[in-house]
Amino acid sequence: MASENWLQRRTFHHTNFWDIRWLLQHKERQGLTISLCLPTYNEEKTIGQEIVIFKAELMDRFPLLDEIAVIDSGSTDKTCQIAAEFGADVYIASEHLTEYGNYRGKGENLWKALYLLRGDIIVYVDTDIANIHPRFVYGLVGPLLVNPEVHYVKAFYDRPIAHSGQLRPTGGGRVTEILIRPLFSLFYPELTAILQPLSGEYAGRRSILEQIPFPVGYGVETAMLIDIYQRLGMEAFAQTDLDRRVHRNQDTVALGRMAFGVARVFFSRLRRDGKIQYEGQLPTLMRQFEFADGNYRLREYTIEEIERPPMIQVEAYRRKFYPETESSCAEPMPSGSVPSEQPNAEIV
Amino acid sequence: MTVTVPLRRPVEELPEALKPLRERILSNLTMLARLPAPTGREQDRVQFMLDRFLEAGLTDATTDEIGNAVGRIRGRRGSRTILVVSHLDDIVRPGLDHEVMVRADRVIGPGVSDNAMGAAVVAMLPSILEHLNIELNSHLVLLGSIQSLERGNHRGIRFFLDQYPDDIHFGICVEGIELGRLDFFSIATVRADLVCQVRNGNQGRGYGSESAVVVLNQIINRILGIPVPVRPYTVIRMGKLRAGVSYDTEPTRALLGLEIVSHDDEQVDRIIREIEAICFEMSARHAVEAKLDVFFRTRAGGIPFGHRLVSTSIEVMRKLGIEPDQKHSPSEVSEMIARDIPAVTLGITRGRKHQRPKPDYVLIEPILRGVAQVVGVLLAIDSGACDGI
């Protein structure tokens, strides 16, 4: 089976890339630059150690990374202060590309990172990881540096959950197993070989990331996988086992809202790819019930999953990264608009 | 007498020169602190330290027979051998998540102060010296010692010192806190568990037996009656007490953890004898087995205040704006002193340890001065400034 074959060829363990000097040689030989993007929103508990460890191990000791940047969604705690103290570049997402409006969400930060950061390879790492280690970067960068056919690398791991100061050995990946894997099995069976499609750590080449739209919210990881798959096929992917990732637990109700956002993104792609048809737009209202004071109370959440256009379509981006190319971009997208599902323009 | 410290560069400039290494030191601290290392299970930290040694080019970094991490940097002349040691074990509660937080001004987490901070500095010392372009004349031996705390009783460093084939001429023990700490003598210290076990505890009480808590209470009252002189300084600390599982069941076992400290070994020996006599009497009187289990012991001793190692260390501290604090606290230094090796314990920064439920922490700002102090003392020893009394 193709998936099994892909699994064998494109599944790595972070120890395959432990020799950072060797990775550095690959990087320098290809003349590549690598940027680390840390999307944040009130992560003062964990951001400090992430930056300290990545800067110390992957910039100061071995210059595998060319920049470390925090893209922040407006934290009200000391996230930005701590990040700057230890040498990260700090960007407030809402202060950049303002002509294209502002949204709050991880996907928004990742999208703007393409504009703000300069690397040929962008590594995205979540900032709620308690056991951060350099492997979270070199394990993802490794396949990109050693294999030019790989364009996007996804992490997978054991996921113990920090709970009341103790560690529980399992519990992560519920949305993956209950929602994503069944949907992939139905509509994109090859993608089921991606073991943890919702993992928050991945690295990609700018050349592909700038070509795909970015949902600003929960669906960004799912969208990336489907959109890159549609453009480049499975051979563009690799995945790396990063061993253990200790993170905060989310309750099932919160995961329900996440699943709603992911499902909206998923269905928009199914329609785009001609796999299903439906009229109009999908609802944006997620309904949940909570039990309080002896009664069930309805809670409604509006989850829109706005999508940002491929960055290559953004004029400011083209001016910055492709100044020699004649500009023929679309007008800036007003705040709150829904993205186009038209085929993406490619730069030549 | 004024002792001149012939440094390659003024010691005052070292903190600034070390600034580019700040994040690497913090990174080592964070990663070490996240590795659980209860006494006897320090392997992950041993491996971490060895990896750091190997990455810094110490080709013969390895574990010794007992499991200590050992790295060696050959000196240009090799006329002296200096040992720099930090213990790798900690007393963090088993099962506790070793989560570490790096804030703008401090690093917070179980065991960061005792002794991930010290171990981080020793692990990085080869890189620090390389960064500062320092090549010592003396051989430098770096040791991450295992089984130091509690019932470990300095087993790692004792084994190392007893087995190391060459003479060790000077020693520096590196502890996470407190900056300014300068231990150069060893107080006689005994740590022991006094266990009170009701006879036939599993099959019902023996004749005349009482709750282990009640009997232990009587033992404690008797211990409080033991004469303790003001001079030589002597103290009995009763630090731990454990007994019972529920409100409605009288315990059959109770444990008292205690420490006896004195400037005089004879005082410690006397107090031990008296406590053992109390245990013997109470065992007979109350149908219990009361036993004193001494598991940790250091002898009184030290190098004189006027020793050049001490005065030079003070001079280095003062040049860095560090106020020396010559309190005593048990550390590996006692094992070196017991073997006539001049040695001092130095602290790296300020912080807090062992005050549960308050978390351990170390302050970031003083760290570079603390590291500079270790380098400064090393350079002074290397220059010969500490030779002789």
XYZ file of C-alpha atoms in Angstrom:
737
model
C 0.000 0.000 0.000
C 1.270 3.477 -0.906
C 0.715 4.855 2.583
C 2.777 2.107 4.172
C 5.541 2.686 1.682
C 5.460 6.404 2.389
C 5.465 5.731 6.120
C 8.629 3.722 5.829
C 10.435 6.204 3.638
C 9.302 9.462 5.144
C 8.941 8.767 8.848
C 11.940 9.764 10.906
C 13.004 9.894 14.494
C 14.562 13.031 15.852
C 17.715 11.107 16.662
C 18.276 10.777 12.901
C 19.187 14.454 13.035
C 20.916 14.806 16.398
C 24.190 15.866 14.772
C 23.508 19.558 14.396
C 26.940 20.202 12.913
C 25.984 17.863 10.069
C 22.684 19.658 9.565
C 24.531 22.939 9.572
C 26.757 21.719 6.747
C 23.671 20.828 4.697
C 22.161 24.215 5.428
C 25.275 26.151 4.465
C 25.884 24.089 1.336
C 22.396 24.952 0.092
C 22.650 28.576 1.195
C 19.397 28.345 3.130
C 18.138 30.490 5.967
C 15.869 29.131 8.692
C 13.415 31.066 10.839
C 11.664 29.874 13.956
C 8.178 31.232 14.544
C 6.652 30.983 18.003
C 2.981 32.012 17.952
C 1.923 33.225 21.388
C -0.990 34.399 23.435
C -0.399 34.641 27.168
C 2.351 32.027 27.368
C 4.536 33.581 30.059
C 4.937 30.249 31.833
C 6.612 28.487 28.930
C 7.905 31.077 26.475
C 11.063 31.829 28.459
C 12.439 28.329 28.441
C 11.567 27.828 24.775
C 13.522 30.868 23.694
C 16.414 30.245 26.058
C 16.835 26.670 24.885
C 16.388 27.333 21.174
C 18.631 30.393 21.198
C 21.327 28.720 23.266
C 21.397 25.432 21.407
C 20.423 26.383 17.858
C 21.765 29.904 17.486
C 24.581 30.490 19.961
C 26.154 27.006 19.887
C 25.313 26.077 16.319
C 23.766 28.706 14.044
C 21.125 26.419 12.624
C 18.497 29.113 13.150
C 18.902 32.542 11.641
C 16.139 34.153 13.631
C 13.723 33.404 16.442
C 10.531 35.404 16.406
C 7.518 35.560 18.641
C 4.343 36.533 16.815
C 1.951 37.554 19.539
C -1.820 37.881 19.487
C -1.963 40.633 22.111
C -0.879 38.888 25.294
C -1.873 40.612 28.493
C 0.738 38.847 30.591
C 4.537 39.125 30.373
C 4.977 36.914 27.325
C 6.439 39.656 25.122
C 8.675 41.077 27.837
C 10.155 37.670 28.606
C 10.630 36.855 24.929
C 12.481 40.104 24.299
C 14.603 39.662 27.425
C 16.087 36.477 26.027
C 16.741 37.793 22.554
C 13.718 36.873 20.441
C 12.319 39.304 17.903
C 8.830 40.163 19.105
C 6.067 41.127 16.717
C 2.521 42.038 17.700
C 0.484 40.482 14.917
C -2.105 43.274 14.853
C 0.580 45.867 14.112
C 1.617 44.347 10.804
C -0.081 44.110 7.437
C -2.749 46.300 8.975
C -4.139 47.141 5.560
C -5.304 43.538 5.374
C -7.267 43.727 8.592
C -6.706 41.918 11.826
C -7.913 38.677 13.258
C -6.925 36.908 16.389
C -5.810 33.342 16.069
C -2.796 31.123 15.709
C -3.266 30.854 11.950
C -3.195 34.635 11.650
C 0.163 34.713 13.392
C 1.575 31.946 11.212
C 0.394 33.725 8.089
C 1.923 37.042 9.131
C 5.130 35.233 10.056
C 5.635 34.528 6.367
C 5.754 38.265 5.793
C 7.716 39.181 8.912
C 10.360 36.470 8.898
C 13.036 36.057 6.272
C 13.858 32.346 6.308
C 13.695 30.028 3.330
C 12.443 27.477 5.826
C 9.944 28.423 8.513
C 9.633 26.284 11.637
C 6.485 26.663 13.679
C 6.536 25.505 17.287
C 3.711 25.930 19.787
C 4.591 27.711 22.992
C 2.705 25.656 25.558
C 5.279 22.857 25.663
C 6.654 22.122 29.111
C 9.450 19.803 27.986
C 10.833 21.852 25.159
C 14.076 20.589 23.657
C 16.139 21.464 20.580
C 14.827 18.307 18.915
C 11.535 20.116 18.399
C 13.360 22.184 15.801
C 16.170 20.048 14.431
C 13.896 17.035 14.159
C 11.648 19.006 11.824
C 14.330 20.855 9.911
C 16.372 17.702 9.312
C 14.264 16.098 6.554
C 14.040 19.430 4.726
C 17.778 19.906 4.781
C 18.721 16.432 3.641
C 16.004 15.838 1.063
C 15.075 18.529 -1.468
C 11.888 16.646 -2.368
C 10.498 17.219 1.108
C 8.647 20.519 1.466
C 6.783 20.127 4.714
C 7.557 18.158 7.869
C 5.096 17.341 10.588
C 5.811 16.308 14.183
C 4.339 13.413 16.090
C 4.998 12.249 19.629
C 3.791 10.659 22.807
C 1.668 13.231 24.521
C 1.606 13.020 28.313
C -0.524 15.710 29.855
C 0.598 17.870 32.766
C -2.104 17.661 35.379
C -1.895 18.919 38.947
C 1.856 18.732 38.968
C 1.844 15.088 37.958
C 2.134 13.599 34.500
C -0.510 11.408 32.981
C 0.894 9.188 30.295
C -1.679 9.646 27.563
C -4.771 11.549 26.567
C -3.731 13.736 23.650
C -4.963 13.477 20.089
C -8.716 13.085 20.714
C -9.779 15.374 17.869
C -7.370 13.563 15.578
C -8.749 10.115 16.273
C -12.441 11.054 16.452
C -12.654 13.630 13.684
C -9.625 14.061 11.470
C -8.608 10.475 10.864
C -12.143 9.370 9.926
C -12.479 12.320 7.566
C -9.078 11.706 6.004
C -9.988 8.042 5.615
C -13.130 9.047 3.759
C -11.790 11.777 1.527
C -7.974 11.928 1.548
C -6.927 8.398 2.506
C -3.247 8.965 1.786
C -3.113 11.670 4.439
C -3.999 9.151 7.140
C -0.318 8.250 7.120
C 0.319 11.569 8.846
C 0.211 10.245 12.377
C -0.665 13.438 14.208
C -2.121 15.846 11.685
C -3.053 18.407 14.344
C 0.339 18.589 15.985
C 1.366 22.178 16.509
C 4.937 21.709 15.374
C 5.887 21.656 11.712
C 8.355 23.135 9.288
C 7.926 24.067 5.672
C 9.661 25.694 2.797
C 8.601 29.238 2.147
C 8.119 28.279 -1.500
C 5.085 26.167 -0.628
C 3.805 27.998 2.452
C 3.427 31.232 0.505
C 1.238 29.428 -2.014
C -1.498 28.247 0.340
C -4.268 30.032 2.237
C -4.123 30.136 6.029
C -7.255 29.773 8.181
C -6.718 32.118 11.105
C -8.072 29.750 13.727
C -8.261 26.071 14.625
C -8.171 24.747 11.094
C -4.763 25.964 10.021
C -2.971 22.642 10.470
C -5.622 20.648 8.639
C -5.767 23.175 5.822
C -1.999 23.116 5.377
C -1.967 19.354 4.986
C -4.792 19.228 2.468
C -3.599 22.195 0.453
C 0.000 21.072 0.230
C -1.163 17.554 -0.602
C -3.333 18.892 -3.425
C -0.421 20.827 -4.866
C 2.532 18.521 -4.339
C 1.229 15.104 -3.292
C 2.466 12.888 -0.483
C 6.071 13.008 -1.600
C 6.234 16.579 -0.338
C 5.646 15.389 3.220
C 7.741 13.851 5.937
C 7.079 13.348 9.626
C 9.364 13.102 12.620
C 8.891 11.376 15.946
C 9.834 13.899 18.623
C 9.276 11.433 21.464
C 7.440 13.153 24.275
C 5.541 16.402 24.321
C 4.203 17.569 27.665
C 1.504 20.166 27.345
C -1.513 21.543 29.094
C -4.685 19.563 28.832
C -7.788 20.917 27.132
C -11.183 19.785 28.286
C -13.442 17.938 25.907
C -15.828 20.873 25.520
C -12.977 23.120 24.354
C -11.886 20.382 21.970
C -15.447 20.331 20.633
C -15.104 23.935 19.549
C -11.769 23.130 18.005
C -13.355 20.242 16.112
C -16.064 22.574 14.843
C -13.500 24.975 13.403
C -11.480 22.166 11.877
C -14.630 20.667 10.335
C -15.560 23.970 8.675
C -12.126 24.232 7.107
C -12.291 20.610 6.060
C -15.676 20.949 4.380
C -14.630 24.073 2.517
C -11.807 22.054 1.005
C -14.080 19.151 0.169
C -16.266 21.520 -1.790
C -13.298 23.198 -3.436
C -11.912 19.823 -4.477
C -15.310 18.694 -5.808
C -15.672 15.912 -3.252
C -18.984 17.180 -1.844
C -21.513 19.854 -2.737
C -23.570 22.097 -0.530
C -25.377 25.376 -0.966
C -24.230 28.619 0.561
C -21.900 28.828 3.528
C -21.702 26.491 6.476
C -23.100 27.813 9.782
C -20.667 29.552 12.087
C -22.539 28.923 15.318
C -21.309 26.134 17.595
C -23.827 25.106 20.246
C -22.768 23.460 23.479
C -24.531 22.774 26.738
C -23.235 23.117 30.246
C -24.835 21.845 33.429
C -25.116 24.458 36.164
C -27.481 25.074 39.077
C -29.468 21.970 38.252
C -30.161 23.032 34.675
C -28.642 22.652 31.273
C -27.651 25.979 29.791
C -27.082 26.595 26.112
C -23.761 28.221 25.208
C -23.257 29.470 21.678
C -19.929 30.246 20.107
C -19.359 31.916 16.760
C -16.449 30.170 15.063
C -15.918 31.624 11.624
C -12.578 30.194 10.500
C -11.711 33.181 8.372
C -9.030 32.305 5.836
C -6.123 34.459 4.773
C -5.213 34.335 1.090
C -1.974 32.780 -0.041
C 0.737 35.204 1.001
C 2.057 35.316 -2.528
C -1.095 37.207 -3.440
C -0.375 39.940 -0.924
C 1.207 42.922 -2.590
C 3.244 44.008 0.435
C 4.728 40.543 0.577
C 5.618 40.495 -3.095
C 7.240 43.897 -2.786
C 9.341 42.626 0.101
C 10.340 39.221 -1.198
C 10.017 39.562 -4.975
C 10.773 43.209 -5.689
C 11.807 42.417 -9.256
C 8.454 40.849 -10.124
C 5.850 43.075 -11.680
C 3.029 43.509 -9.228
C -0.416 42.374 -10.274
C -1.942 41.667 -6.924
C -5.433 41.713 -5.659
C -6.569 44.621 -3.536
C -5.972 44.373 0.184
C -8.584 42.234 1.858
C -10.790 44.267 4.188
C -11.061 43.130 7.746
C -13.613 40.405 8.220
C -13.926 39.332 4.624
C -14.135 35.698 3.677
C -11.314 34.409 1.539
C -11.524 33.366 -2.000
C -11.616 29.689 -2.825
C -10.297 30.363 -6.277
C -7.224 28.502 -7.426
C -4.109 30.159 -6.102
C -1.887 32.235 -8.345
C 1.662 31.057 -8.593
C 4.565 33.334 -8.993
C 6.851 32.586 -11.888
C 48.985 40.200 53.690
C 47.627 41.291 50.378
C 47.195 38.490 47.898
C 47.519 39.453 44.305
C 45.437 37.478 41.877
C 47.345 37.284 38.621
C 44.504 36.907 36.169
C 44.786 36.911 32.401
C 42.235 39.672 32.394
C 40.820 41.642 35.277
C 38.340 39.488 37.128
C 35.928 42.420 37.132
C 35.616 42.101 33.361
C 34.650 38.462 33.392
C 30.868 38.906 33.857
C 30.720 41.122 30.786
C 32.867 38.677 28.835
C 30.503 35.874 29.844
C 27.363 37.646 28.634
C 27.223 35.842 25.275
C 26.986 32.578 27.226
C 24.041 33.590 29.399
C 21.363 31.758 27.425
C 23.542 28.653 27.167
C 23.967 28.577 30.926
C 20.222 29.035 31.392
C 19.538 26.387 28.794
C 21.757 23.910 30.637
C 20.070 24.829 33.895
C 16.616 24.335 32.451
C 17.352 21.032 30.775
C 19.173 19.627 33.788
C 16.430 20.672 36.181
C 13.865 18.912 34.024
C 15.673 15.595 34.453
C 14.532 13.897 37.658
C 17.544 12.869 39.722
C 16.639 11.396 43.091
C 19.647 10.025 44.919
C 20.715 6.813 43.214
C 18.950 7.599 39.942
C 21.029 10.402 38.487
C 21.825 8.669 35.191
C 20.046 11.152 32.946
C 21.925 14.061 34.441
C 25.180 12.123 34.267
C 24.579 11.546 30.571
C 23.671 15.189 30.035
C 26.880 16.339 31.647
C 28.964 13.853 29.687
C 27.313 14.988 26.451
C 28.259 18.556 27.259
C 31.827 17.530 28.022
C 32.103 15.572 24.794
C 30.596 18.378 22.735
C 33.206 20.700 24.222
C 35.962 18.384 23.047
C 36.776 16.477 26.236
C 37.515 13.233 24.462
C 37.930 11.081 27.560
C 34.762 12.187 29.343
C 33.188 9.120 30.855
C 31.599 7.639 33.938
C 33.750 6.076 36.620
C 32.955 2.673 38.085
C 30.303 4.018 40.432
C 28.589 6.204 37.848
C 29.948 9.722 38.436
C 30.330 11.929 35.361
C 34.012 12.698 34.942
C 35.679 15.018 32.461
C 39.334 16.007 32.246
C 41.098 18.926 30.639
C 44.845 18.486 30.511
C 46.822 21.469 31.679
C 49.815 22.855 29.803
C 52.167 21.911 32.607
C 50.091 19.679 34.827
C 51.862 20.733 37.960
C 48.579 20.803 39.852
C 45.252 19.058 39.539
C 42.135 21.033 40.407
C 38.814 19.283 40.996
C 35.581 21.141 40.318
C 32.530 19.236 41.489
C 28.793 19.622 41.701
C 26.416 17.012 42.986
C 23.807 15.858 40.512
C 21.116 14.445 42.779
C 18.274 16.412 44.287
C 15.616 15.869 46.931
C 12.593 16.660 44.813
C 9.512 14.686 45.832
C 9.234 11.528 43.676
C 6.621 11.774 40.948
C 6.569 15.561 40.956
C 6.636 17.067 37.501
C 9.983 18.749 36.976
C 8.424 21.676 35.184
C 10.732 24.652 34.845
C 9.651 28.214 34.177
C 12.034 30.837 32.859
C 10.790 34.286 33.800
C 12.499 37.554 32.949
C 14.365 37.659 36.247
C 14.401 34.095 37.550
C 14.210 30.413 36.794
C 11.615 28.559 38.838
C 11.293 24.826 39.299
C 11.973 21.899 41.591
C 15.667 21.520 42.307
C 16.877 24.445 40.203
C 18.772 25.874 43.170
C 19.990 22.585 44.638
C 21.704 21.716 42.472
C 20.788 21.998 38.804
C 22.351 25.473 38.824
C 25.666 24.177 40.115
C 25.643 21.238 37.720
C 24.841 23.545 34.800
C 27.952 25.572 35.501
C 30.215 22.549 35.839
C 28.756 21.042 32.662
C 29.560 24.243 30.832
C 32.935 24.976 32.334
C 34.913 23.638 29.336
C 32.920 25.885 27.001
C 33.263 28.811 29.390
C 37.045 28.467 29.489
C 37.170 28.085 25.716
C 35.006 31.168 25.266
C 37.307 33.149 27.540
C 40.333 31.779 25.730
C 41.705 30.335 28.941
C 44.129 27.444 28.893
C 45.152 26.384 32.366
C 48.571 25.201 33.406
C 46.920 22.851 35.876
C 44.993 19.735 35.019
C 41.303 20.327 35.532
C 39.015 17.486 36.602
C 35.288 18.065 36.350
C 33.005 15.863 38.377
C 29.239 15.458 38.446
C 28.922 13.405 41.585
C 26.112 10.998 42.275
C 24.542 9.889 45.546
C 25.515 12.907 47.561
C 22.345 13.698 49.446
C 20.391 12.005 52.198
C 21.299 8.332 52.418
C 23.720 8.736 49.545
C 26.147 10.142 52.122
C 28.547 11.592 49.515
C 29.048 8.120 48.128
C 29.934 9.375 44.652
C 32.623 11.842 45.591
C 34.017 9.576 48.297
C 34.440 6.828 45.766
C 36.001 9.214 43.285
C 38.484 10.663 45.763
C 39.438 7.238 47.061
C 39.955 5.759 43.599
C 41.318 8.619 41.509
C 44.846 7.627 40.591
C 46.466 11.068 40.737
C 46.760 13.612 43.519
C 44.081 16.255 43.726
C 45.675 19.500 44.905
C 42.673 21.835 45.156
C 38.926 21.522 45.062
C 36.002 23.773 44.259
C 32.459 22.639 45.040
C 29.831 24.469 43.038
C 26.404 24.946 44.561
C 23.483 26.789 43.020
C 22.911 29.123 45.937
C 23.782 31.377 47.723
C 26.089 33.719 45.889
C 28.777 34.660 48.400
C 28.743 31.270 50.043
C 32.254 30.361 51.060
C 32.548 27.063 52.891
C 36.085 26.059 53.719
C 35.610 24.018 56.818
C 33.503 21.063 57.700
C 31.340 20.788 60.771
C 30.834 17.339 62.197
C 27.431 16.348 60.914
C 25.338 13.265 61.455
C 22.002 12.582 59.861
C 19.931 9.715 61.102
C 16.477 8.220 61.121
C 15.096 7.127 64.453
C 12.492 4.467 63.763
C 10.044 3.382 66.438
C 8.269 0.112 65.578
C 5.665 -1.444 67.848
C 6.449 -5.113 68.474
C 4.177 -7.612 66.763
C 2.728 -4.712 64.904
C 1.095 -6.903 62.294
C -0.456 -9.489 64.573
C -1.624 -7.219 67.383
C 0.253 -5.350 70.029
C 2.662 -6.854 72.463
C 2.137 -6.512 76.199
C 2.528 -2.929 77.357
C 2.943 -1.471 73.897
C 1.570 1.918 72.971
C 1.056 3.888 69.822
C 4.319 4.427 67.997
C 3.529 8.146 67.978
C 3.179 8.233 71.759
C 6.432 6.359 72.302
C 8.277 8.487 69.766
C 6.949 11.565 71.540
C 8.509 10.324 74.766
C 11.777 9.663 72.970
C 11.730 13.181 71.560
C 11.204 14.596 75.050
C 14.185 12.608 76.274
C 16.333 13.821 73.370
C 15.384 17.388 74.243
C 16.846 16.688 77.661
C 20.296 15.785 76.331
C 22.827 18.465 77.343
C 23.987 20.451 74.340
C 26.911 22.816 74.910
C 27.072 26.327 73.490
C 30.793 25.838 72.935
C 31.872 23.927 71.053
C 28.887 24.840 68.934
C 26.519 21.879 68.934
C 22.912 21.479 67.947
C 20.348 18.708 67.542
C 17.803 19.401 64.788
C 14.675 17.299 64.550
C 13.617 17.935 60.978
C 11.294 15.165 59.827
C 8.436 13.287 61.436
C 6.334 10.606 59.818
C 3.681 8.299 61.246
C 0.178 7.038 60.709
C -2.271 6.690 57.867
C -5.683 7.561 59.352
C -7.344 9.324 62.243
C -8.810 6.201 63.844
C -5.821 3.870 63.820
C -2.880 4.177 66.151
C 0.300 3.776 64.119
C 2.651 0.891 64.672
C 5.568 2.740 63.130
C 6.877 6.277 63.526
C 9.994 7.906 62.149
C 11.980 10.890 63.310
C 14.626 12.357 61.000
C 17.275 14.247 62.881
C 20.593 15.960 62.371
C 23.355 16.475 64.894
C 25.871 19.186 64.134
C 28.929 20.179 66.126
C 32.353 21.721 65.797
C 33.596 18.751 67.801
C 33.377 15.127 66.667
C 33.371 13.982 70.302
C 30.163 15.893 71.030
C 28.460 14.167 68.117
C 29.679 10.778 69.260
C 28.411 11.484 72.792
C 24.967 12.545 71.614
C 24.652 9.479 69.405
C 25.518 7.263 72.362
C 22.913 8.997 74.520
C 20.186 8.700 71.895
C 21.000 5.028 71.418
C 20.710 4.528 75.171
C 17.321 6.267 75.163
C 16.198 4.004 72.328
C 17.334 0.919 74.229
C 15.502 1.941 77.401
C 12.289 2.956 75.618
C 12.276 -0.241 73.594
C 12.260 -2.285 76.789
C 9.826 -0.085 78.648
C 7.167 0.238 75.907
C 7.475 -3.005 73.932
C 8.753 -1.292 70.806
C 11.851 -1.538 68.648
C 13.400 1.913 68.641
C 16.567 2.195 66.593
C 18.814 4.995 65.473
C 19.995 4.540 61.892
C 22.927 6.845 61.156
C 23.249 7.099 57.397
C 25.262 10.284 56.869
C 28.374 11.474 58.629
C 31.036 14.087 58.098
C 33.902 14.831 60.429
C 34.878 18.250 61.744
C 37.803 19.892 60.046
C 38.795 22.465 57.529
C 41.420 24.691 56.166
C 42.333 27.747 58.225
C 40.779 31.102 57.450
C 44.243 32.351 56.596
C 44.762 29.735 53.908
C 45.553 31.390 50.617
C 42.698 29.584 48.919
C 40.273 31.245 51.322
C 41.811 34.706 51.195
C 42.150 34.553 47.426
C 38.543 33.435 47.055
C 37.440 36.369 49.211
C 39.502 38.747 47.091
C 37.960 37.411 43.882
C 34.480 37.740 45.387
C 35.049 41.306 46.490
C 36.361 42.299 43.070
C 33.091 41.051 41.658
C 31.013 42.860 44.233
C 30.106 39.654 46.039
C 29.950 39.810 49.816
C 31.478 36.626 51.249
C 29.245 34.709 53.613
C 31.219 32.204 55.626
C 28.366 30.143 56.974
C 28.616 26.428 57.032
C 26.481 24.069 55.056
C 27.284 20.436 54.391
C 28.695 19.824 50.971
C 31.249 17.750 49.121
C 33.905 20.067 50.473
C 33.940 18.042 53.706
C 35.112 14.960 51.820
C 38.032 16.848 50.312
C 38.953 18.461 53.595
C 38.877 15.033 55.242
C 41.546 14.018 52.716
C 43.657 17.149 53.292
C 42.701 18.703 49.982
C 42.250 22.480 50.307
C 38.793 23.185 48.999
C 36.006 25.730 49.062
C 32.322 25.692 48.221
C 31.082 28.568 46.085
C 27.492 29.547 45.326
C 26.449 30.794 41.904
C 23.416 32.991 42.481
C 20.676 33.923 44.893
C 17.442 32.021 45.233
C 15.393 29.684 47.372
C 15.448 25.976 48.059
C 13.548 23.381 50.058
C 10.796 25.633 51.374
C 7.766 23.746 50.154
C 5.121 24.670 49.165
C 7.033 27.711 47.922
C 8.824 26.757 44.723
C 12.581 26.670 44.341
C 14.038 29.407 42.193
C 17.294 31.066 41.187
C 17.735 34.682 40.140
C 19.225 35.198 36.694
C 21.013 38.521 37.153
C 23.714 37.331 39.604
C 24.575 34.175 37.665
C 27.329 35.618 35.493
C 29.080 37.056 38.549
C 28.776 33.681 40.208
C 30.332 31.969 37.217
C 33.021 34.640 36.972
C 33.837 33.956 40.603
C 34.440 30.258 39.875
C 36.648 31.151 36.920
C 38.468 33.754 38.982
C 39.251 31.301 41.772
C 40.317 28.696 39.208
C 42.716 31.159 37.615
C 44.075 32.149 40.981
C 44.735 28.533 41.930
C 46.279 27.934 38.537
C 48.637 30.859 38.959
C 49.990 29.466 42.215
C 48.400 32.194 44.325
C 46.801 29.629 46.609
C 49.830 27.429 47.183
C 50.880 27.100 50.794
C 49.132 28.184 53.969
